[in-house]
Amino acid sequence: MTIAMCPGSFDPPTSGHIDLIDRARAMFDKVIVAVIDNPSKRPMFTPTERAELFREIYGDTIDVTIFQGLLVEHARDMEVDVLVKGIRNGIDFEYEFQMAHMNRRLSGVETLFLPTSPSVSYISSSLVKEVARLGGPVSSLVPDVVENALKERLP
Ligand code: PNS
C-alpha cells in the first residue's frame, strides 16, 4: 500500500487544495491530509477547525491529522511514502523545490509535485481571506462548508 501525505496550512482549505487532494486520492492507496499547527502564523481557523472542515468535506473517506514541528517526523510516524505538493507557479516551485530537497535529505521521503489545475491555480488561502474580509464573494474559490465557516467567522 502506498501512502501519500498532503501537508499544508489550509487556513482555510480552498478549491485549489481540493483539486490537489482529489488528484492525489486517484493516484495513491491512501491520502493523509496533514494540517500544520503553527500558532506563530496567527491563523483565522484553529488546526482543529481546519481538520473539521476537511472532515465535513470528505466525511470518513479521508484521514486528517494535525502536526507540529518537522513535517518529515510526522510523515515518518504515519508511515508515509510520498509527500504531494501542488505547484501553482514559479514562486511555488522555487520554495517547494528547496523544501523537497531538504525533506529528502532529512528523512529520505520523496516529494511529488502536481501542477495545480489552471481553473484554480490563482487561488490562495490568504487571498480568499482578504476577499472574504472585504465582503467579496468566495463561493467559486472554496467548498461550501468553508464559505459558511468564513461567513460565521467574519463580522
Ligand atoms: O500551506 P503551506 O503554508 O504552504 O504549507 C507549508 C508546510 C506546512 C507544508 C511547511 O511549512 C512545512 O512543512 N512545515 C513544517 C516544518 C518543517 O518541516 N520545516 C522544514 C521544511 S524543509
PDB file of C-alpha atoms and ligand atoms in Angstrom:
ATOM      1  CA  MET A   1       0.000   0.000   0.000  1.00  0.00           C
ATOM      2  CA  THR A   2       1.375   3.406  -0.972  1.00  0.00           C
ATOM      3  CA  ILE A   3       0.542   6.207   1.425  1.00  0.00           C
ATOM      4  CA  ALA A   4       0.681   9.850   0.345  1.00  0.00           C
ATOM      5  CA  MET A   5       0.505  12.927   2.534  1.00  0.00           C
ATOM      6  CA  CYS A   6      -0.786  16.359   1.507  1.00  0.00           C
ATOM      7  CA  PRO A   7       0.560  18.771   4.131  1.00  0.00           C
ATOM      8  CA  GLY A   8      -0.319  22.430   4.468  1.00  0.00           C
ATOM      9  CA  SER A   9      -1.665  25.311   6.481  1.00  0.00           C
ATOM     10  CA  PHE A  10      -5.123  25.065   4.899  1.00  0.00           C
ATOM     11  CA  ASP A  11      -6.246  28.298   6.571  1.00  0.00           C
ATOM     12  CA  PRO A  12      -8.795  27.794   5.132  1.00  0.00           C
ATOM     13  CA  PRO A  13      -8.991  24.864   2.675  1.00  0.00           C
ATOM     14  CA  THR A  14      -9.620  26.143  -0.869  1.00  0.00           C
ATOM     15  CA  SER A  15     -10.802  24.678  -4.157  1.00  0.00           C
ATOM     16  CA  GLY A  16      -7.108  24.504  -5.094  1.00  0.00           C
ATOM     17  CA  HIS A  17      -6.430  22.217  -2.134  1.00  0.00           C
ATOM     18  CA  ILE A  18      -9.415  20.061  -3.058  1.00  0.00           C
ATOM     19  CA  ASP A  19      -8.100  19.787  -6.627  1.00  0.00           C
ATOM     20  CA  LEU A  20      -4.755  18.553  -5.314  1.00  0.00           C
ATOM     21  CA  ILE A  21      -6.174  16.150  -2.732  1.00  0.00           C
ATOM     22  CA  ASP A  22      -8.692  14.635  -5.169  1.00  0.00           C
ATOM     23  CA  ARG A  23      -5.982  14.037  -7.745  1.00  0.00           C
ATOM     24  CA  ALA A  24      -3.683  12.506  -5.128  1.00  0.00           C
ATOM     25  CA  ARG A  25      -6.530  10.239  -3.999  1.00  0.00           C
ATOM     26  CA  ALA A  26      -6.852   8.953  -7.555  1.00  0.00           C
ATOM     27  CA  MET A  27      -3.162   8.025  -7.569  1.00  0.00           C
ATOM     28  CA  PHE A  28      -2.460   6.510  -4.153  1.00  0.00           C
ATOM     29  CA  ASP A  29      -3.986   3.843  -1.927  1.00  0.00           C
ATOM     30  CA  LYS A  30      -4.312   6.234   0.973  1.00  0.00           C
ATOM     31  CA  VAL A  31      -4.002  10.008   1.292  1.00  0.00           C
ATOM     32  CA  ILE A  32      -3.484  11.747   4.614  1.00  0.00           C
ATOM     33  CA  VAL A  33      -4.211  15.466   4.820  1.00  0.00           C
ATOM     34  CA  ALA A  34      -1.811  16.906   7.408  1.00  0.00           C
ATOM     35  CA  VAL A  35      -2.781  20.263   8.903  1.00  0.00           C
ATOM     36  CA  ILE A  36       0.069  22.202  10.477  1.00  0.00           C
ATOM     37  CA  ASP A  37      -0.385  23.639  13.956  1.00  0.00           C
ATOM     38  CA  ASN A  38       1.776  26.742  13.814  1.00  0.00           C
ATOM     39  CA  PRO A  39       0.400  29.395  16.208  1.00  0.00           C
ATOM     40  CA  SER A  40       3.082  31.903  15.158  1.00  0.00           C
ATOM     41  CA  LYS A  41       1.206  32.367  11.864  1.00  0.00           C
ATOM     42  CA  ARG A  42      -1.889  33.566  13.765  1.00  0.00           C
ATOM     43  CA  PRO A  43      -4.370  31.586  11.674  1.00  0.00           C
ATOM     44  CA  MET A  44      -8.036  32.508  11.195  1.00  0.00           C
ATOM     45  CA  PHE A  45      -9.075  28.915  11.958  1.00  0.00           C
ATOM     46  CA  THR A  46      -7.582  26.684  14.630  1.00  0.00           C
ATOM     47  CA  PRO A  47      -5.944  23.458  13.455  1.00  0.00           C
ATOM     48  CA  THR A  48      -8.912  21.525  14.851  1.00  0.00           C
ATOM     49  CA  GLU A  49     -11.345  23.717  12.917  1.00  0.00           C
ATOM     50  CA  ARG A  50      -9.349  23.261   9.707  1.00  0.00           C
ATOM     51  CA  ALA A  51      -9.257  19.491  10.206  1.00  0.00           C
ATOM     52  CA  GLU A  52     -13.007  19.522  10.906  1.00  0.00           C
ATOM     53  CA  LEU A  53     -13.635  21.407   7.647  1.00  0.00           C
ATOM     54  CA  PHE A  54     -11.892  18.597   5.767  1.00  0.00           C
ATOM     55  CA  ARG A  55     -13.996  16.021   7.624  1.00  0.00           C
ATOM     56  CA  GLU A  56     -17.139  17.928   6.630  1.00  0.00           C
ATOM     57  CA  ILE A  57     -15.970  17.946   3.006  1.00  0.00           C
ATOM     58  CA  TYR A  58     -14.846  14.320   2.803  1.00  0.00           C
ATOM     59  CA  GLY A  59     -16.633  12.563   5.661  1.00  0.00           C
ATOM     60  CA  ASP A  60     -14.865   9.403   6.778  1.00  0.00           C
ATOM     61  CA  THR A  61     -13.310   8.822   3.366  1.00  0.00           C
ATOM     62  CA  ILE A  62     -10.125  10.680   4.210  1.00  0.00           C
ATOM     63  CA  ASP A  63      -7.548  10.692   7.008  1.00  0.00           C
ATOM     64  CA  VAL A  64      -6.820  14.091   8.517  1.00  0.00           C
ATOM     65  CA  THR A  65      -4.044  14.712  11.026  1.00  0.00           C
ATOM     66  CA  ILE A  66      -2.710  17.751  12.860  1.00  0.00           C
ATOM     67  CA  PHE A  67       1.021  18.100  13.374  1.00  0.00           C
ATOM     68  CA  GLN A  68       3.581  20.372  14.989  1.00  0.00           C
ATOM     69  CA  GLY A  69       7.298  20.573  14.288  1.00  0.00           C
ATOM     70  CA  LEU A  70       9.051  18.861  11.423  1.00  0.00           C
ATOM     71  CA  LEU A  71       6.804  17.556   8.680  1.00  0.00           C
ATOM     72  CA  VAL A  72       9.139  14.651   7.933  1.00  0.00           C
ATOM     73  CA  GLU A  73       8.890  13.379  11.516  1.00  0.00           C
ATOM     74  CA  HIS A  74       5.107  13.363  11.288  1.00  0.00           C
ATOM     75  CA  ALA A  75       5.297  11.705   7.866  1.00  0.00           C
ATOM     76  CA  ARG A  76       7.601   9.031   9.289  1.00  0.00           C
ATOM     77  CA  ASP A  77       5.215   8.428  12.223  1.00  0.00           C
ATOM     78  CA  MET A  78       2.353   7.946   9.753  1.00  0.00           C
ATOM     79  CA  GLU A  79       4.462   5.631   7.514  1.00  0.00           C
ATOM     80  CA  VAL A  80       4.100   7.985   4.562  1.00  0.00           C
ATOM     81  CA  ASP A  81       5.805   7.056   1.291  1.00  0.00           C
ATOM     82  CA  VAL A  82       5.435  10.315  -0.586  1.00  0.00           C
ATOM     83  CA  LEU A  83       4.607  13.942   0.081  1.00  0.00           C
ATOM     84  CA  VAL A  84       2.341  15.555  -2.521  1.00  0.00           C
ATOM     85  CA  LYS A  85       2.533  19.280  -3.165  1.00  0.00           C
ATOM     86  CA  GLY A  86       0.633  21.479  -5.597  1.00  0.00           C
ATOM     87  CA  ILE A  87       2.590  23.887  -7.770  1.00  0.00           C
ATOM     88  CA  ARG A  88       0.695  26.954  -8.962  1.00  0.00           C
ATOM     89  CA  ASN A  89       3.531  28.983 -10.417  1.00  0.00           C
ATOM     90  CA  GLY A  90       7.274  29.619 -10.428  1.00  0.00           C
ATOM     91  CA  ILE A  91       7.218  31.102  -6.936  1.00  0.00           C
ATOM     92  CA  ASP A  92       5.683  27.917  -5.532  1.00  0.00           C
ATOM     93  CA  PHE A  93       8.247  25.895  -7.448  1.00  0.00           C
ATOM     94  CA  GLU A  94      11.253  27.783  -6.042  1.00  0.00           C
ATOM     95  CA  TYR A  95      10.007  27.334  -2.481  1.00  0.00           C
ATOM     96  CA  GLU A  96       8.800  23.754  -2.815  1.00  0.00           C
ATOM     97  CA  PHE A  97      11.896  22.623  -4.718  1.00  0.00           C
ATOM     98  CA  GLN A  98      14.095  23.676  -1.814  1.00  0.00           C
ATOM     99  CA  MET A  99      11.791  22.083   0.765  1.00  0.00           C
ATOM    100  CA  ALA A 100      11.581  18.849  -1.227  1.00  0.00           C
ATOM    101  CA  HIS A 101      15.372  18.506  -1.209  1.00  0.00           C
ATOM    102  CA  MET A 102      15.576  19.371   2.483  1.00  0.00           C
ATOM    103  CA  ASN A 103      12.853  16.885   3.398  1.00  0.00           C
ATOM    104  CA  ARG A 104      14.564  14.172   1.365  1.00  0.00           C
ATOM    105  CA  ARG A 105      17.898  14.928   2.991  1.00  0.00           C
ATOM    106  CA  LEU A 106      16.308  14.844   6.443  1.00  0.00           C
ATOM    107  CA  SER A 107      14.359  11.617   6.061  1.00  0.00           C
ATOM    108  CA  GLY A 108      14.594  10.113   2.580  1.00  0.00           C
ATOM    109  CA  VAL A 109      10.941  10.872   1.852  1.00  0.00           C
ATOM    110  CA  GLU A 110      10.211  11.806  -1.762  1.00  0.00           C
ATOM    111  CA  THR A 111       8.031  14.733  -2.852  1.00  0.00           C
ATOM    112  CA  LEU A 112       5.737  14.613  -5.859  1.00  0.00           C
ATOM    113  CA  PHE A 113       4.799  17.922  -7.470  1.00  0.00           C
ATOM    114  CA  LEU A 114       1.440  18.192  -9.202  1.00  0.00           C
ATOM    115  CA  PRO A 115       0.734  21.260 -11.329  1.00  0.00           C
ATOM    116  CA  THR A 116      -2.415  22.848  -9.941  1.00  0.00           C
ATOM    117  CA  SER A 117      -5.326  22.729 -12.388  1.00  0.00           C
ATOM    118  CA  PRO A 118      -5.460  26.012 -14.365  1.00  0.00           C
ATOM    119  CA  SER A 119      -9.029  26.704 -13.225  1.00  0.00           C
ATOM    120  CA  VAL A 120      -7.889  27.048  -9.595  1.00  0.00           C
ATOM    121  CA  SER A 121      -4.221  27.985  -9.941  1.00  0.00           C
ATOM    122  CA  TYR A 122      -4.786  31.621  -8.928  1.00  0.00           C
ATOM    123  CA  ILE A 123      -6.402  30.705  -5.602  1.00  0.00           C
ATOM    124  CA  SER A 124      -4.586  31.060  -2.287  1.00  0.00           C
ATOM    125  CA  SER A 125      -5.900  30.883   1.269  1.00  0.00           C
ATOM    126  CA  SER A 126      -4.583  34.367   2.008  1.00  0.00           C
ATOM    127  CA  LEU A 127      -6.373  35.924  -0.987  1.00  0.00           C
ATOM    128  CA  VAL A 128      -9.569  34.055  -0.081  1.00  0.00           C
ATOM    129  CA  LYS A 129      -9.398  35.535   3.428  1.00  0.00           C
ATOM    130  CA  GLU A 130      -8.764  39.006   2.037  1.00  0.00           C
ATOM    131  CA  VAL A 131     -11.710  38.807  -0.362  1.00  0.00           C
ATOM    132  CA  ALA A 132     -13.961  37.426   2.391  1.00  0.00           C
ATOM    133  CA  ARG A 133     -12.858  40.101   4.889  1.00  0.00           C
ATOM    134  CA  LEU A 134     -13.717  42.770   2.340  1.00  0.00           C
ATOM    135  CA  GLY A 135     -17.154  41.267   1.741  1.00  0.00           C
ATOM    136  CA  GLY A 136     -16.445  39.798  -1.684  1.00  0.00           C
ATOM    137  CA  PRO A 137     -17.905  36.521  -2.983  1.00  0.00           C
ATOM    138  CA  VAL A 138     -15.795  33.419  -2.350  1.00  0.00           C
ATOM    139  CA  SER A 139     -18.244  30.741  -3.469  1.00  0.00           C
ATOM    140  CA  SER A 140     -16.182  29.798  -6.523  1.00  0.00           C
ATOM    141  CA  LEU A 141     -12.958  29.733  -4.525  1.00  0.00           C
ATOM    142  CA  VAL A 142     -13.755  27.405  -1.623  1.00  0.00           C
ATOM    143  CA  PRO A 143     -16.047  24.461  -0.813  1.00  0.00           C
ATOM    144  CA  ASP A 144     -19.499  25.402   0.540  1.00  0.00           C
ATOM    145  CA  VAL A 145     -18.642  24.438   4.125  1.00  0.00           C
ATOM    146  CA  VAL A 146     -15.644  26.748   4.050  1.00  0.00           C
ATOM    147  CA  GLU A 147     -17.725  29.592   2.617  1.00  0.00           C
ATOM    148  CA  ASN A 148     -20.160  29.141   5.515  1.00  0.00           C
ATOM    149  CA  ALA A 149     -17.319  28.989   8.050  1.00  0.00           C
ATOM    150  CA  LEU A 150     -15.885  32.244   6.662  1.00  0.00           C
ATOM    151  CA  LYS A 151     -19.298  33.917   6.911  1.00  0.00           C
ATOM    152  CA  GLU A 152     -19.627  32.806  10.537  1.00  0.00           C
ATOM    153  CA  ARG A 153     -16.080  33.880  11.415  1.00  0.00           C
ATOM    154  CA  LEU A 154     -16.194  37.328   9.842  1.00  0.00           C
ATOM    155  CA  PRO A 155     -18.447  40.157  11.052  1.00  0.00           C
TER     156      PRO A 155
HETATM  157  O1  PNS B   1       0.176  25.529   3.069  1.00  0.00           O
HETATM  158  P1  PNS B   1       1.589  25.936   3.328  1.00  0.00           P
HETATM  159  O2  PNS B   1       1.654  27.051   4.346  1.00  0.00           O
HETATM  160  O3  PNS B   1       2.339  26.261   2.069  1.00  0.00           O
HETATM  161  O4  PNS B   1       2.283  24.647   3.985  1.00  0.00           O
HETATM  162  C1  PNS B   1       3.657  24.684   4.307  1.00  0.00           C
HETATM  163  C2  PNS B   1       4.063  23.447   5.126  1.00  0.00           C
HETATM  164  C3  PNS B   1       3.202  23.313   6.352  1.00  0.00           C
HETATM  165  C4  PNS B   1       3.921  22.201   4.277  1.00  0.00           C
HETATM  166  C5  PNS B   1       5.563  23.667   5.508  1.00  0.00           C
HETATM  167  O5  PNS B   1       5.710  24.918   6.112  1.00  0.00           O
HETATM  168  C6  PNS B   1       6.093  22.607   6.446  1.00  0.00           C
HETATM  169  O6  PNS B   1       6.363  21.513   6.026  1.00  0.00           O
HETATM  170  N1  PNS B   1       6.215  22.972   7.745  1.00  0.00           N
HETATM  171  C7  PNS B   1       6.641  22.059   8.777  1.00  0.00           C
HETATM  172  C8  PNS B   1       8.007  22.465   9.365  1.00  0.00           C
HETATM  173  C9  PNS B   1       9.115  21.794   8.590  1.00  0.00           C
HETATM  174  O7  PNS B   1       9.125  20.592   8.403  1.00  0.00           O
HETATM  175  N2  PNS B   1      10.059  22.623   8.113  1.00  0.00           N
HETATM  176  C10 PNS B   1      11.150  22.191   7.288  1.00  0.00           C
HETATM  177  C11 PNS B   1      10.714  22.197   5.833  1.00  0.00           C
HETATM  178  S1  PNS B   1      12.038  21.768   4.790  1.00  0.00           S
END
